[in-house]
CSV table of C-alpha atoms and ligand atoms in Angstrom, one decimal:
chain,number,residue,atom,x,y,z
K,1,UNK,CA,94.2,79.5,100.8
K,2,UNK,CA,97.4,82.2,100.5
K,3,UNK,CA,100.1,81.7,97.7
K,4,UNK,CA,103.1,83.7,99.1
K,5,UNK,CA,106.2,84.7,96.7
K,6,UNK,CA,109.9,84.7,99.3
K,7,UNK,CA,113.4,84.9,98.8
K,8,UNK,CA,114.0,81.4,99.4
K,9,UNK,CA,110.6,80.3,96.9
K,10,UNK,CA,107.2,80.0,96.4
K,11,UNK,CA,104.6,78.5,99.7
K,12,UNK,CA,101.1,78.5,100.1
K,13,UNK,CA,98.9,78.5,103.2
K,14,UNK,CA,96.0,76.6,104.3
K,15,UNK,CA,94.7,75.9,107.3
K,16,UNK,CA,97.7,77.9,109.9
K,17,UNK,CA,100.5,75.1,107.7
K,18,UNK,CA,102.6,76.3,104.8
K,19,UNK,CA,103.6,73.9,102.2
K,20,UNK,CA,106.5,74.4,99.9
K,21,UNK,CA,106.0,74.9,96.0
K,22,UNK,CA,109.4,73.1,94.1
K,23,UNK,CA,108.0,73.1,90.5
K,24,UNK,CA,106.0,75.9,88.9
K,25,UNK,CA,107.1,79.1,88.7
K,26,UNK,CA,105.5,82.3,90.2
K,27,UNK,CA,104.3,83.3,86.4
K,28,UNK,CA,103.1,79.6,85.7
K,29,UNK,CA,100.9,79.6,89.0
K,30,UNK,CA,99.3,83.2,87.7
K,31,UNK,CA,98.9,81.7,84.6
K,32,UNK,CA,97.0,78.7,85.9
K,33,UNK,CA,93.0,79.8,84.9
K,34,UNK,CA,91.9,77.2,88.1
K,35,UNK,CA,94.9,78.6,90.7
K,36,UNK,CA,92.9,77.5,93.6
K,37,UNK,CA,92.6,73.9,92.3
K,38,UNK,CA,95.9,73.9,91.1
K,39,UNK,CA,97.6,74.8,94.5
K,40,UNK,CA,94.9,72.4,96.4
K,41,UNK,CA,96.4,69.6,94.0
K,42,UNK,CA,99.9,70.3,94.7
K,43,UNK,CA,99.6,70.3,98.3
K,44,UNK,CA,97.5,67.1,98.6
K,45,UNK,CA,99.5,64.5,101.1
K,46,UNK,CA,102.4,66.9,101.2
K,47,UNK,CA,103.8,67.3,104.6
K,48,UNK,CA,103.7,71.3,105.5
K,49,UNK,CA,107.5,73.1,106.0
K,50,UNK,CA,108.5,75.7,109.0
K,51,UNK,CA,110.7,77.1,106.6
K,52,UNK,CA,108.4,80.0,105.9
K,53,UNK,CA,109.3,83.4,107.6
K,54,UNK,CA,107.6,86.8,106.7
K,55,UNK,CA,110.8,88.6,106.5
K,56,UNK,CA,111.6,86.9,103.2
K,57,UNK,CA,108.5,88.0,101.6
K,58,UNK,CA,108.7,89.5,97.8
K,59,UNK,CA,105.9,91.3,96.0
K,60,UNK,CA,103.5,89.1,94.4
K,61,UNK,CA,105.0,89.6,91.1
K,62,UNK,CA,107.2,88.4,88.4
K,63,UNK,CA,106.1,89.4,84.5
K,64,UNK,CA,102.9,90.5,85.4
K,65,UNK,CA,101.8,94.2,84.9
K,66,UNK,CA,99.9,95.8,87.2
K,67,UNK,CA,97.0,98.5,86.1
K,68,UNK,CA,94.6,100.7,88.2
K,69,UNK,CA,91.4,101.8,87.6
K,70,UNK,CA,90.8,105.0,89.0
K,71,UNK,CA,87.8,107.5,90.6
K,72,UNK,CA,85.7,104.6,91.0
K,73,UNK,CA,84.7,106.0,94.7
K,74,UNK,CA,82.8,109.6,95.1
K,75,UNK,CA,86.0,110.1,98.1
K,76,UNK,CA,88.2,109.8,94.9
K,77,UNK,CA,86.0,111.9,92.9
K,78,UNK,CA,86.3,114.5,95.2
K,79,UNK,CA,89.6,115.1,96.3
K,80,UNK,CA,90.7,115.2,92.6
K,81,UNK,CA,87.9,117.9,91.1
K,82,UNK,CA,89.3,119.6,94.6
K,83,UNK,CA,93.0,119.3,93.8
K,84,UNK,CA,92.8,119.7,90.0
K,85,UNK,CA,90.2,122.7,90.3
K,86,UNK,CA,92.7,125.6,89.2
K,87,UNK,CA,93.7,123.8,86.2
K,88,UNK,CA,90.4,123.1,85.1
K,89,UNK,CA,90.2,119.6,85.2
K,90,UNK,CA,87.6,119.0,87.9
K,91,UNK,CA,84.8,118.5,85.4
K,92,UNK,CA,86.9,115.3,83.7
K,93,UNK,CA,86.9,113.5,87.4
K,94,UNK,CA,82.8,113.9,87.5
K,95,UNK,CA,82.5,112.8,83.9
K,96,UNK,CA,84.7,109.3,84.7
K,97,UNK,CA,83.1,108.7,87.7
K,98,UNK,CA,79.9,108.5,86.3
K,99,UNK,CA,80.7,107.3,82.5
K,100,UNK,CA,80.2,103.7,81.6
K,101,UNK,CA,83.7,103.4,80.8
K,102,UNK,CA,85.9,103.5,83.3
K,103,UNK,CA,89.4,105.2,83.7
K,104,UNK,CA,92.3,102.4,83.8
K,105,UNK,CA,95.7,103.6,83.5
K,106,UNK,CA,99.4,101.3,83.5
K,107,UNK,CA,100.6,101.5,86.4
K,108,UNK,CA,104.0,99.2,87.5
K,109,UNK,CA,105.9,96.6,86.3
K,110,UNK,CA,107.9,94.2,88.9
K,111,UNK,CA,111.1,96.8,89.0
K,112,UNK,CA,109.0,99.7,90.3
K,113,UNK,CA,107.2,97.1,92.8
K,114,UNK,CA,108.2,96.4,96.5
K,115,UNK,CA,106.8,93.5,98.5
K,116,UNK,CA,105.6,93.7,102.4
K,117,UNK,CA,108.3,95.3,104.4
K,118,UNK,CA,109.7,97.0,101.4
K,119,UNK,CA,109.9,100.7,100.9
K,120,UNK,CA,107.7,103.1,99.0
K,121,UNK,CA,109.0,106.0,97.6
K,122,UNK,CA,107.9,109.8,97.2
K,123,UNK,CA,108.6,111.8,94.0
K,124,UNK,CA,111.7,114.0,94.8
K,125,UNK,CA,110.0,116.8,93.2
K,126,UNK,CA,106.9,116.3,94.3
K,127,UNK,CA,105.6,118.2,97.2
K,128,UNK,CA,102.3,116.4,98.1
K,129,UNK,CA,102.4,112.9,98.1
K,130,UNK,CA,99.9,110.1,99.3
K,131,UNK,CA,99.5,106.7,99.8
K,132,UNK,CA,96.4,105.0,98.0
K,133,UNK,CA,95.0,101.6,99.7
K,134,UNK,CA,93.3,99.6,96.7
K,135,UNK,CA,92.0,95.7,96.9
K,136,UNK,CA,93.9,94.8,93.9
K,137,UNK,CA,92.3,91.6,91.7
K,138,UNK,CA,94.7,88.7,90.4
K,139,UNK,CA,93.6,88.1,87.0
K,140,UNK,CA,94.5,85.2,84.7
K,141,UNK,CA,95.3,85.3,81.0
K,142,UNK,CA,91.8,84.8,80.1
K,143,UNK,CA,90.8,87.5,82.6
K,144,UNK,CA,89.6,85.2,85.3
K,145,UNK,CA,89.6,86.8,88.7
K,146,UNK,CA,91.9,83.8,90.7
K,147,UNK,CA,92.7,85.8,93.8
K,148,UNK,CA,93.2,89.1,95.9
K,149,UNK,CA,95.9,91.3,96.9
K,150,UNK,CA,96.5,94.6,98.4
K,151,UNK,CA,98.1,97.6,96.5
K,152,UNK,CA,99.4,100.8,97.5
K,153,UNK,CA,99.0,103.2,94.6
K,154,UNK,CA,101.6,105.3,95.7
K,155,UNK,CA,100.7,109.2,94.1
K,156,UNK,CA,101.7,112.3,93.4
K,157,UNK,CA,98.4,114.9,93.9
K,158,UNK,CA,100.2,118.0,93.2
K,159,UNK,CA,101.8,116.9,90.1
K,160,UNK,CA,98.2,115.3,89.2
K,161,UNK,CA,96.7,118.1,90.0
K,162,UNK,CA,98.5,120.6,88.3
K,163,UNK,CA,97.6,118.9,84.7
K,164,UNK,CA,95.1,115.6,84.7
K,165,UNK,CA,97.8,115.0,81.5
K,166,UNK,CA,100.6,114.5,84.2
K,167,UNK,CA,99.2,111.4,85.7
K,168,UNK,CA,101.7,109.0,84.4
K,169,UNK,CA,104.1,110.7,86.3
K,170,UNK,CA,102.3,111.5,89.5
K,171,UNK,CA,101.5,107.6,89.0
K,172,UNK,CA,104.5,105.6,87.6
K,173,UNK,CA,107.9,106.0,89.2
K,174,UNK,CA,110.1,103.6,91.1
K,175,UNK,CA,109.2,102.3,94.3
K,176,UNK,CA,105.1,103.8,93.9
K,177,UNK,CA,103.7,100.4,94.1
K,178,UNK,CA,103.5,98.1,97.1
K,179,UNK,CA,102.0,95.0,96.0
K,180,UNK,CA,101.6,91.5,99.1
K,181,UNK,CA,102.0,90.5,101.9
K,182,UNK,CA,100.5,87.4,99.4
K,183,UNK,CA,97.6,86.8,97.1
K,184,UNK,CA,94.0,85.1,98.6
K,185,UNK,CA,93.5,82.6,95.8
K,186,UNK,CA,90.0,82.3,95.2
K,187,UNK,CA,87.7,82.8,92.4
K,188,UNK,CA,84.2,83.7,94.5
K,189,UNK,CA,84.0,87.2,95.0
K,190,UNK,CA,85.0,89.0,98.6
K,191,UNK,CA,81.9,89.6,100.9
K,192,UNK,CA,80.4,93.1,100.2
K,193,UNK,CA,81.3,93.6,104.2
K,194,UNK,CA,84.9,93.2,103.2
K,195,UNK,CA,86.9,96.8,104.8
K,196,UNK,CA,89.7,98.7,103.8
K,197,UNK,CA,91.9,100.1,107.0
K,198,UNK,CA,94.6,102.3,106.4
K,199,UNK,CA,97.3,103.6,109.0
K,200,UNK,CA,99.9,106.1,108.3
K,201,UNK,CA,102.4,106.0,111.6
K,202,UNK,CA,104.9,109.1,112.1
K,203,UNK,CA,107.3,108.8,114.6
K,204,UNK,CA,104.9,106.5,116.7
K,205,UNK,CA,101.6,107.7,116.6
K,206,UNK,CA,99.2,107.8,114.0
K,207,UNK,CA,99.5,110.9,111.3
K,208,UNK,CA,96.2,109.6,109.7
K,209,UNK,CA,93.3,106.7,110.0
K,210,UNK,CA,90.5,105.5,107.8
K,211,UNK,CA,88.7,102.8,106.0
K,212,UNK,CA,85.7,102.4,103.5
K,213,UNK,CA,83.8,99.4,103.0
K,214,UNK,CA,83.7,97.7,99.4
K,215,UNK,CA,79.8,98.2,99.3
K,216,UNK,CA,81.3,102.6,98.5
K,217,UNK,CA,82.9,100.6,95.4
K,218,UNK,CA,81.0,102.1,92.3
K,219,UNK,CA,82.7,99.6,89.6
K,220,UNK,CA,82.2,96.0,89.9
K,221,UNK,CA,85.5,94.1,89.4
K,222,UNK,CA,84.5,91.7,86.9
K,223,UNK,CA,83.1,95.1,84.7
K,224,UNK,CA,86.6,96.5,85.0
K,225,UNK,CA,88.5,93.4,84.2
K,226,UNK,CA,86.4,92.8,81.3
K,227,UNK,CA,87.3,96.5,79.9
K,228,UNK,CA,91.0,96.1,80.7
K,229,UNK,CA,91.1,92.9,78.7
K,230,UNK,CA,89.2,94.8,75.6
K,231,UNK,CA,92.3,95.0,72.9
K,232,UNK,CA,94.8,94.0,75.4
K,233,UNK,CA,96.4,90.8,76.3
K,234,UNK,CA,97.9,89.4,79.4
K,235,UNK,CA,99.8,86.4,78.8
K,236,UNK,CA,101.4,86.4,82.0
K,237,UNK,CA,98.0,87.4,84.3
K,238,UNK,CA,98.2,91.2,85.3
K,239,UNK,CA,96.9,93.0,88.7
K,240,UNK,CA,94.0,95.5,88.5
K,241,UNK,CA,94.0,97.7,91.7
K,242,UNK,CA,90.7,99.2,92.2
K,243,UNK,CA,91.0,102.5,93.0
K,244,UNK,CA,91.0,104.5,96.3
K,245,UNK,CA,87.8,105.3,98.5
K,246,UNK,CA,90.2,106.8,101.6
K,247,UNK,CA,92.1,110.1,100.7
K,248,UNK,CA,93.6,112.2,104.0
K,249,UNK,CA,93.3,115.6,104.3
K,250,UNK,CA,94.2,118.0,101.8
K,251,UNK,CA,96.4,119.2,104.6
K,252,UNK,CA,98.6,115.8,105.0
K,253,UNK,CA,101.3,114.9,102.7
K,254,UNK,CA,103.4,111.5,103.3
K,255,UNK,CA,107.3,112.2,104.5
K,256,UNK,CA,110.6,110.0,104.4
K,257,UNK,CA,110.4,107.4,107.6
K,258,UNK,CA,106.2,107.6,107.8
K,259,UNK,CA,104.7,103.9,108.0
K,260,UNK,CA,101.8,102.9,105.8
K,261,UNK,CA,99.8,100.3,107.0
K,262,UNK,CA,96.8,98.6,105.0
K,263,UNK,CA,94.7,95.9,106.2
K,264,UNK,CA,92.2,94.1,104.8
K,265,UNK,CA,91.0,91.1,106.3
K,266,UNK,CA,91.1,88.2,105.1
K,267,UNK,CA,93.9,89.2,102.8
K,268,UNK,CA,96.2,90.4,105.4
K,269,UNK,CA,98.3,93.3,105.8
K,270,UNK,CA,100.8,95.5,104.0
K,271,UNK,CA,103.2,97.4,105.3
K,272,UNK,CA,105.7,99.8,104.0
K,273,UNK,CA,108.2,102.7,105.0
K,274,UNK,CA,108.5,105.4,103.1
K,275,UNK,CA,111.9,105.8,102.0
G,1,DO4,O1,92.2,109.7,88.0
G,1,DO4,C1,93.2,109.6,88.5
G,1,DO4,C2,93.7,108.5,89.3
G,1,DO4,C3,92.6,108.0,90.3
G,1,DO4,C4,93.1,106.9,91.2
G,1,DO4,O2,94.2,106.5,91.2
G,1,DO4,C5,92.1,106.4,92.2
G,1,DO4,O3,90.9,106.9,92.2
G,1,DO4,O4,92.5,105.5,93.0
G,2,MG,MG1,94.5,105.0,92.9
C-alpha cells in the first residue's frame, strides 16, 4: 500500500486503484502509530478515483522534520576520509563508522523539501556538489517505523570537506532534499535484497550509474531510530534517511539541468532536475 501527498489531496494505492483521502490530514496520517491499518480502514468499500495524476505529486511532508544518519556505508566512509584528508578530518569518518553511536545530523524541514518532479538545488558557492540516494524510514511519534521513502541528500563535498564543522552547510540549504514520489506504508522491514539504483542524466545520456544493496547497510534502522528518538521528540513523526552507500567519482560534480534518478523497488522512483 502507497500513501501519496498531491496538489489536489491526499490518495493511497493498493492493488493498481487509488482511493481518495477527504478527512485526515497528511500530519494526522504520520501520526497514526498503525498507518497501514489506518489507511486499510479508510479505504474498505470505498469506490477507487481516476483523479490521481503524478504530475500533482508533493513531497511526502507537512510538519515533519527530516534527519540523516550518516557514514553508515564503508563507500561513505571512504569518499569522506578521501575528501576531508587535507583538513585532517579523515580519522573522525573511520571513528563514526565504526562507533556504537551513530552520526545523525538535522537535515530539512518541508520549505527546503521538493517532491517528485521538483527541483534540487546546488550551493551557489559550492564547487563540488553531489546527489546522495538514501531509503529514508517514516517514523511515527513513538518511533515506530510505518513506512518507506526515498531521499536525496543533496551535498556539498567541498564545503564538507574543507572543515567536517561545515556540514550543516554543505547539508542544509533550500532545495537539498528531495523527499517521494510517496511513502510504502508498512511496518515489516524491506527484504535485505532490496537495491538502491541511481542515475544522473546530462544532456541525454547517463553522466553516472550505481546501486548498492541494503545487505552493504552497516546500521540497522530500528538502532538508528531508537538513538534519534533518545532526548528528542517527534510529535508530528520525522524522516530518518539512511545514509549513502553510492558516491560518483571524485572527478564528477552535479551541474544546473543534470537529472537524478533514484529507484528503489518497491518504493518507486524519484526524480529531480537540478536547478
Ligand atoms: O558525515 C557526513 C555526512 C554523511 C552522509 O550524509 C552519508 O553518509 O550519507
Ligand atoms: Mg547522506
Amino acid at each position: 500500500m502507497k500513501l501519496f501527498r498531491t496538489t489536489v489531496g491526499r490518495f493511497v494505492e493498493q492493488d493498481g486503484h487509488f482511493y481518495r483521502i477527504e478527512k485526515l490530514t497528511w500530519d494526522a496520517l504520520l501520526a497514526h502509530e498503525d498507518l497501514e491499518g489506518c489507511l486499510e480502514a479508510v479505504i474498505l468499500g470505498e469506490a477507487p478515483t481516476s483523479e490521481f495524476q503524478t504530475s500533482q505529486l508533493l513531497a511526502p511532508i507537512d510538519r515533519q522534520e527530516v534527519w540523516a544518519a550518516g557514514v553508515t556505508y564503508y563507500r561513505s566512509r571512504g569518499a569522506r576520509m578521501e575528501e576531508s584528508k587535507d583538513a585532517g578530518g579523515g580519522n573522525f569518518y573511520d571513528r563514526v563508522y565504526s562507533a556504537e553511536r551513530p552520526e545523525l545530523f538535522f537535515k530539512s524541514t518541508a520549505s527546503r523539501t521538493v517532491g517528485a518532479g521538483g527541483k534540487v538545488k546546488i550551493r551557489a558557492d559550492a564547487h563540488w556538489s553531489v546527489p546522495e540516494p538514501e531509503l529514508t524510514l517514516v517514523v511515527s511519534p513513538r518511533g515506530r517505523i510505518i513506512g518507506y521513502t526515498i531521499g536525496n541528500d543533496m551535498s556539498s563535498r567541498d564545503i564538507e570537506g574543507e572543515n567536517p564543522l561545515y556540514l550543516p552547510q554543505a547539508k542544509v540549504y533550500n532545495g537539498s532534499c528531495a523527499l517521494g514520489p510517496g511513502i510504502l506504508v508498512t511496518s515489516s522491514p524491506l527484504p535485505q535484497s532490496t537495491e538502491i539504483l541511481l542515475e544522473i542524466v546530462r544532456t541525454g545520456r547517463i553522466a553516472f550509474a550505481g546501486s548498492v544493496p541494503l545487505t552493504e547497510l552497516k546500521r540497522e534502522p530500528k538502532v538508528l531510530v531508537e538513538y534519534l528518538f533518545r532526548e528528542n521528540s517527534f510529535p508530528n513523526g520525522c524522516f530518518l534517511m539512511t545514509g549513502t552507500g553510492i558516491v560518483p567519482p571524485s572527478t564528477f560534480t552535479l551541474a544546473s539541468g543534470d537529472t537524478v534518478r533514484i529507484t528503489i523497488e518497491p518504493i518507486g522512483t524519484l526524480e529531480n532536475e537540478v536547478a
